[in-house]
């Protein structure tokens, strides 16, 4: 998911806990798997909100496990022919990280800020690739060891798609057609049975409006 261009730079979103802390900017350098080429650096991690809707009285809440990172290089990644393609999601073969070359990308055409229970969704992750399921519960609250200052990760969604360790930061979306999707949030975890993601509405509550 891309954010608006700021000061001439492009930005992307990933899972906040991958930087070490959800609500504190560590300036974390982000690379391809296996400590490959650098692709970005953490730029913004908002603190929690006091007195926000759906946040218990006297507590500070974040509404997304997300971090904003600035892209390091928009050209081909070193040693590859792959380039950054904003506003799109890679389409993998189901339950695989192999790209489906017949339809290699979906275009994000709109936003789904607060997916409702029963909404059919998909995610594409680094470990399990493309998997699908549905939203099984909305607006769940969690404590997290990755919160430095905030008390609660509030109003998160549970889903039935398959996910494993390494999938954090995956885009979660609703398929509209064979080539278009609605962006719905960012995956951050699971318990072996269920998957969990931050809905886009929570991301924009924390970060402000995000571009497609």
mmCIF file of C-alpha atoms in Angstrom:
data_model
loop_
_atom_site.group_PDB
_atom_site.id
_atom_site.type_symbol
_atom_site.label_atom_id
_atom_site.label_comp_id
_atom_site.label_asym_id
_atom_site.label_seq_id
_atom_site.Cartn_x
_atom_site.Cartn_y
_atom_site.Cartn_z
ATOM 1 C CA UNK A 1 0.000 0.000 0.000
ATOM 2 C CA UNK A 2 1.425 3.387 -0.954
ATOM 3 C CA UNK A 3 1.005 6.646 0.882
ATOM 4 C CA UNK A 4 0.887 10.105 -0.614
ATOM 5 C CA UNK A 5 4.101 11.453 -2.148
ATOM 6 C CA UNK A 6 5.783 13.572 0.543
ATOM 7 C CA UNK A 7 8.613 15.979 -0.286
ATOM 8 C CA UNK A 8 9.142 14.201 -3.605
ATOM 9 C CA UNK A 9 9.528 10.725 -2.094
ATOM 10 C CA UNK A 10 7.381 7.585 -2.365
ATOM 11 C CA UNK A 11 6.366 5.714 0.778
ATOM 12 C CA UNK A 12 4.944 2.286 1.540
ATOM 13 C CA UNK A 13 3.301 0.590 4.531
ATOM 14 C CA UNK A 14 4.395 -2.554 6.327
ATOM 15 C CA UNK A 15 3.671 -4.198 9.679
ATOM 16 C CA UNK A 16 4.813 -2.002 12.551
ATOM 17 C CA UNK A 17 6.060 -4.841 14.762
ATOM 18 C CA UNK A 18 8.579 -5.781 12.068
ATOM 19 C CA UNK A 19 10.457 -2.621 13.058
ATOM 20 C CA UNK A 20 10.670 -3.685 16.716
ATOM 21 C CA UNK A 21 8.057 -1.284 18.105
ATOM 22 C CA UNK A 22 4.644 -0.378 16.685
ATOM 23 C CA UNK A 23 4.375 3.128 18.153
ATOM 24 C CA UNK A 24 7.981 4.341 18.075
ATOM 25 C CA UNK A 25 10.075 5.240 15.033
ATOM 26 C CA UNK A 26 13.322 3.260 15.164
ATOM 27 C CA UNK A 27 14.557 4.274 11.698
ATOM 28 C CA UNK A 28 14.610 0.569 10.823
ATOM 29 C CA UNK A 29 16.240 -0.368 7.517
ATOM 30 C CA UNK A 30 14.071 -2.709 5.443
ATOM 31 C CA UNK A 31 15.491 -5.253 3.030
ATOM 32 C CA UNK A 32 14.471 -8.118 0.821
ATOM 33 C CA UNK A 33 14.333 -11.506 2.658
ATOM 34 C CA UNK A 34 17.676 -12.862 3.799
ATOM 35 C CA UNK A 35 19.189 -9.405 4.314
ATOM 36 C CA UNK A 36 19.093 -8.662 0.589
ATOM 37 C CA UNK A 37 19.001 -5.247 -1.090
ATOM 38 C CA UNK A 38 17.686 -2.370 0.998
ATOM 39 C CA UNK A 39 14.226 -1.284 -0.148
ATOM 40 C CA UNK A 40 13.299 1.332 2.455
ATOM 41 C CA UNK A 41 13.727 2.942 5.835
ATOM 42 C CA UNK A 42 11.109 3.481 8.534
ATOM 43 C CA UNK A 43 9.957 7.097 8.532
ATOM 44 C CA UNK A 44 6.912 7.420 10.796
ATOM 45 C CA UNK A 45 5.311 5.435 13.624
ATOM 46 C CA UNK A 46 2.555 7.439 15.342
ATOM 47 C CA UNK A 47 2.105 7.282 19.134
ATOM 48 C CA UNK A 48 -1.137 6.057 20.676
ATOM 49 C CA UNK A 49 -4.314 8.136 20.916
ATOM 50 C CA UNK A 50 -5.989 9.133 24.192
ATOM 51 C CA UNK A 51 -9.754 9.647 24.203
ATOM 52 C CA UNK A 52 -10.225 8.102 20.760
ATOM 53 C CA UNK A 53 -13.444 6.275 19.807
ATOM 54 C CA UNK A 54 -13.315 2.566 20.747
ATOM 55 C CA UNK A 55 -10.376 3.210 23.107
ATOM 56 C CA UNK A 56 -11.114 2.494 26.807
ATOM 57 C CA UNK A 57 -11.120 5.563 29.087
ATOM 58 C CA UNK A 58 -7.701 6.427 30.456
ATOM 59 C CA UNK A 59 -5.893 4.244 27.913
ATOM 60 C CA UNK A 60 -3.774 5.109 24.883
ATOM 61 C CA UNK A 61 -4.569 3.147 21.711
ATOM 62 C CA UNK A 62 -3.041 2.494 18.334
ATOM 63 C CA UNK A 63 -5.488 1.329 15.673
ATOM 64 C CA UNK A 64 -3.023 -0.366 13.338
ATOM 65 C CA UNK A 65 0.074 -2.526 13.530
ATOM 66 C CA UNK A 66 1.633 -0.536 10.708
ATOM 67 C CA UNK A 67 4.648 1.614 9.927
ATOM 68 C CA UNK A 68 5.369 4.095 7.152
ATOM 69 C CA UNK A 69 8.622 3.611 5.249
ATOM 70 C CA UNK A 70 10.311 5.669 2.548
ATOM 71 C CA UNK A 71 11.367 3.811 -0.576
ATOM 72 C CA UNK A 72 15.117 3.705 -1.112
ATOM 73 C CA UNK A 73 15.149 3.014 -4.838
ATOM 74 C CA UNK A 74 12.448 3.055 -7.504
ATOM 75 C CA UNK A 75 14.625 1.426 -10.153
ATOM 76 C CA UNK A 76 15.195 -2.319 -10.621
ATOM 77 C CA UNK A 77 16.232 -4.077 -7.422
ATOM 78 C CA UNK A 78 19.932 -4.992 -7.553
ATOM 79 C CA UNK A 79 20.447 -8.317 -9.279
ATOM 80 C CA UNK A 80 16.862 -8.466 -10.584
ATOM 81 C CA UNK A 81 14.663 -7.003 -13.299
ATOM 82 C CA UNK A 82 11.850 -6.192 -10.836
ATOM 83 C CA UNK A 83 10.781 -2.574 -10.380
ATOM 84 C CA UNK A 84 8.488 -0.888 -7.874
ATOM 85 C CA UNK A 85 4.893 -0.820 -9.110
ATOM 86 C CA UNK A 86 2.758 1.433 -6.923
ATOM 87 C CA UNK A 87 -0.968 0.943 -6.565
ATOM 88 C CA UNK A 88 -0.760 -2.744 -7.456
ATOM 89 C CA UNK A 89 -0.594 -6.108 -5.641
ATOM 90 C CA UNK A 90 1.332 -9.091 -6.947
ATOM 91 C CA UNK A 91 -0.918 -11.993 -7.925
ATOM 92 C CA UNK A 92 0.566 -15.322 -6.881
ATOM 93 C CA UNK A 93 -0.575 -18.836 -7.595
ATOM 94 C CA UNK A 94 -2.911 -19.938 -4.775
ATOM 95 C CA UNK A 95 -0.978 -21.147 -1.687
ATOM 96 C CA UNK A 96 2.286 -20.245 -3.407
ATOM 97 C CA UNK A 97 4.731 -17.352 -3.665
ATOM 98 C CA UNK A 98 5.127 -18.025 -7.397
ATOM 99 C CA UNK A 99 3.771 -15.155 -9.503
ATOM 100 C CA UNK A 100 0.831 -16.027 -11.766
ATOM 101 C CA UNK A 101 2.316 -14.779 -15.046
ATOM 102 C CA UNK A 102 -1.046 -14.930 -16.828
ATOM 103 C CA UNK A 103 -2.280 -12.118 -14.511
ATOM 104 C CA UNK A 104 0.767 -10.951 -12.557
ATOM 105 C CA UNK A 105 -0.806 -7.983 -10.754
ATOM 106 C CA UNK A 106 -4.068 -6.624 -9.423
ATOM 107 C CA UNK A 107 -4.710 -2.888 -9.560
ATOM 108 C CA UNK A 108 -6.026 -1.267 -6.378
ATOM 109 C CA UNK A 109 -8.991 0.809 -7.546
ATOM 110 C CA UNK A 110 -10.675 1.723 -4.241
ATOM 111 C CA UNK A 111 -10.608 1.416 -0.462
ATOM 112 C CA UNK A 112 -12.548 -0.806 1.931
ATOM 113 C CA UNK A 113 -11.983 0.991 5.216
ATOM 114 C CA UNK A 114 -13.901 -1.191 7.662
ATOM 115 C CA UNK A 115 -14.582 -4.700 6.256
ATOM 116 C CA UNK A 116 -17.669 -6.256 7.815
ATOM 117 C CA UNK A 117 -18.077 -9.784 9.166
ATOM 118 C CA UNK A 118 -18.520 -12.234 6.312
ATOM 119 C CA UNK A 119 -16.617 -10.134 3.778
ATOM 120 C CA UNK A 120 -14.558 -12.367 1.484
ATOM 121 C CA UNK A 121 -10.931 -11.252 1.467
ATOM 122 C CA UNK A 122 -7.491 -12.356 0.294
ATOM 123 C CA UNK A 123 -3.911 -11.651 1.223
ATOM 124 C CA UNK A 124 -0.598 -12.180 -0.581
ATOM 125 C CA UNK A 125 2.267 -12.932 1.801
ATOM 126 C CA UNK A 126 5.966 -13.729 1.720
ATOM 127 C CA UNK A 127 5.532 -17.169 3.340
ATOM 128 C CA UNK A 128 2.165 -18.604 2.286
ATOM 129 C CA UNK A 129 1.566 -16.555 -0.855
ATOM 130 C CA UNK A 130 -2.015 -15.970 -1.960
ATOM 131 C CA UNK A 131 -4.671 -17.272 0.431
ATOM 132 C CA UNK A 132 -8.296 -16.374 0.963
ATOM 133 C CA UNK A 133 -11.024 -16.496 3.589
ATOM 134 C CA UNK A 134 -13.498 -14.174 5.220
ATOM 135 C CA UNK A 135 -13.693 -11.685 8.074
ATOM 136 C CA UNK A 136 -14.875 -13.677 11.094
ATOM 137 C CA UNK A 137 -14.842 -10.950 13.786
ATOM 138 C CA UNK A 138 -14.337 -7.188 13.828
ATOM 139 C CA UNK A 139 -13.037 -4.593 16.287
ATOM 140 C CA UNK A 140 -11.050 -6.870 18.615
ATOM 141 C CA UNK A 141 -8.627 -5.341 21.130
ATOM 142 C CA UNK A 142 -5.142 -6.709 21.831
ATOM 143 C CA UNK A 143 -2.236 -6.006 24.114
ATOM 144 C CA UNK A 144 1.100 -6.294 22.335
ATOM 145 C CA UNK A 145 4.719 -6.604 23.485
ATOM 146 C CA UNK A 146 5.606 -4.377 20.530
ATOM 147 C CA UNK A 147 3.770 -1.348 21.970
ATOM 148 C CA UNK A 148 6.311 0.945 23.621
ATOM 149 C CA UNK A 149 4.014 3.717 24.890
ATOM 150 C CA UNK A 150 0.439 2.876 23.890
ATOM 151 C CA UNK A 151 -1.605 0.506 26.050
ATOM 152 C CA UNK A 152 -3.706 -1.258 23.441
ATOM 153 C CA UNK A 153 -3.899 -2.258 19.774
ATOM 154 C CA UNK A 154 -7.578 -1.490 19.281
ATOM 155 C CA UNK A 155 -10.284 -2.460 16.811
ATOM 156 C CA UNK A 156 -8.465 -5.192 14.859
ATOM 157 C CA UNK A 157 -10.096 -7.793 12.611
ATOM 158 C CA UNK A 158 -9.962 -11.584 12.676
ATOM 159 C CA UNK A 159 -10.103 -13.614 9.459
ATOM 160 C CA UNK A 160 -10.011 -17.209 8.227
ATOM 161 C CA UNK A 161 -7.321 -16.968 5.523
ATOM 162 C CA UNK A 162 -4.154 -19.037 5.969
ATOM 163 C CA UNK A 163 -1.086 -17.181 7.235
ATOM 164 C CA UNK A 164 2.197 -18.120 8.869
ATOM 165 C CA UNK A 165 5.303 -16.479 10.317
ATOM 166 C CA UNK A 166 6.836 -14.153 7.725
ATOM 167 C CA UNK A 167 3.509 -13.041 6.243
ATOM 168 C CA UNK A 168 3.323 -9.902 8.406
ATOM 169 C CA UNK A 169 2.884 -6.780 6.306
ATOM 170 C CA UNK A 170 0.881 -8.593 3.621
ATOM 171 C CA UNK A 171 -1.797 -6.542 1.860
ATOM 172 C CA UNK A 172 -5.349 -7.652 2.701
ATOM 173 C CA UNK A 173 -7.922 -6.928 0.021
ATOM 174 C CA UNK A 174 -11.293 -7.721 -1.513
ATOM 175 C CA UNK A 175 -11.203 -8.997 -5.083
ATOM 176 C CA UNK A 176 -13.468 -7.039 -7.429
ATOM 177 C CA UNK A 177 -12.537 -8.645 -10.746
ATOM 178 C CA UNK A 178 -9.733 -10.659 -12.302
ATOM 179 C CA UNK A 179 -7.612 -7.499 -12.408
ATOM 180 C CA UNK A 180 -8.958 -5.110 -9.722
ATOM 181 C CA UNK A 181 -9.232 -5.094 -5.921
ATOM 182 C CA UNK A 182 -10.260 -2.964 -2.946
ATOM 183 C CA UNK A 183 -7.515 -2.463 -0.375
ATOM 184 C CA UNK A 184 -8.788 -3.489 3.077
ATOM 185 C CA UNK A 185 -5.847 -3.553 5.499
ATOM 186 C CA UNK A 186 -2.521 -5.032 6.526
ATOM 187 C CA UNK A 187 -1.895 -8.507 7.980
ATOM 188 C CA UNK A 188 0.059 -8.718 11.230
ATOM 189 C CA UNK A 189 -0.402 -12.101 12.887
ATOM 190 C CA UNK A 190 -2.166 -15.379 13.578
ATOM 191 C CA UNK A 191 -2.640 -18.105 16.154
ATOM 192 C CA UNK A 192 -2.542 -21.207 13.970
ATOM 193 C CA UNK A 193 -6.304 -21.139 13.431
ATOM 194 C CA UNK A 194 -7.129 -17.504 12.768
ATOM 195 C CA UNK A 195 -5.375 -14.612 11.064
ATOM 196 C CA UNK A 196 -5.455 -10.992 12.230
ATOM 197 C CA UNK A 197 -5.172 -7.740 10.329
ATOM 198 C CA UNK A 198 -5.448 -4.007 10.863
ATOM 199 C CA UNK A 199 -8.332 -2.593 8.822
ATOM 200 C CA UNK A 200 -7.565 0.306 6.520
ATOM 201 C CA UNK A 201 -9.823 2.569 8.580
ATOM 202 C CA UNK A 202 -7.540 2.048 11.588
ATOM 203 C CA UNK A 203 -4.450 2.679 9.487
ATOM 204 C CA UNK A 204 -5.860 5.989 8.292
ATOM 205 C CA UNK A 205 -6.913 6.915 11.844
ATOM 206 C CA UNK A 206 -3.265 6.530 12.884
ATOM 207 C CA UNK A 207 -1.530 7.927 9.778
ATOM 208 C CA UNK A 208 -4.083 10.130 8.046
ATOM 209 C CA UNK A 209 -5.359 9.622 4.461
ATOM 210 C CA UNK A 210 -3.334 7.149 2.418
ATOM 211 C CA UNK A 211 -3.049 7.140 -1.356
ATOM 212 C CA UNK A 212 -3.645 4.076 -3.503
#
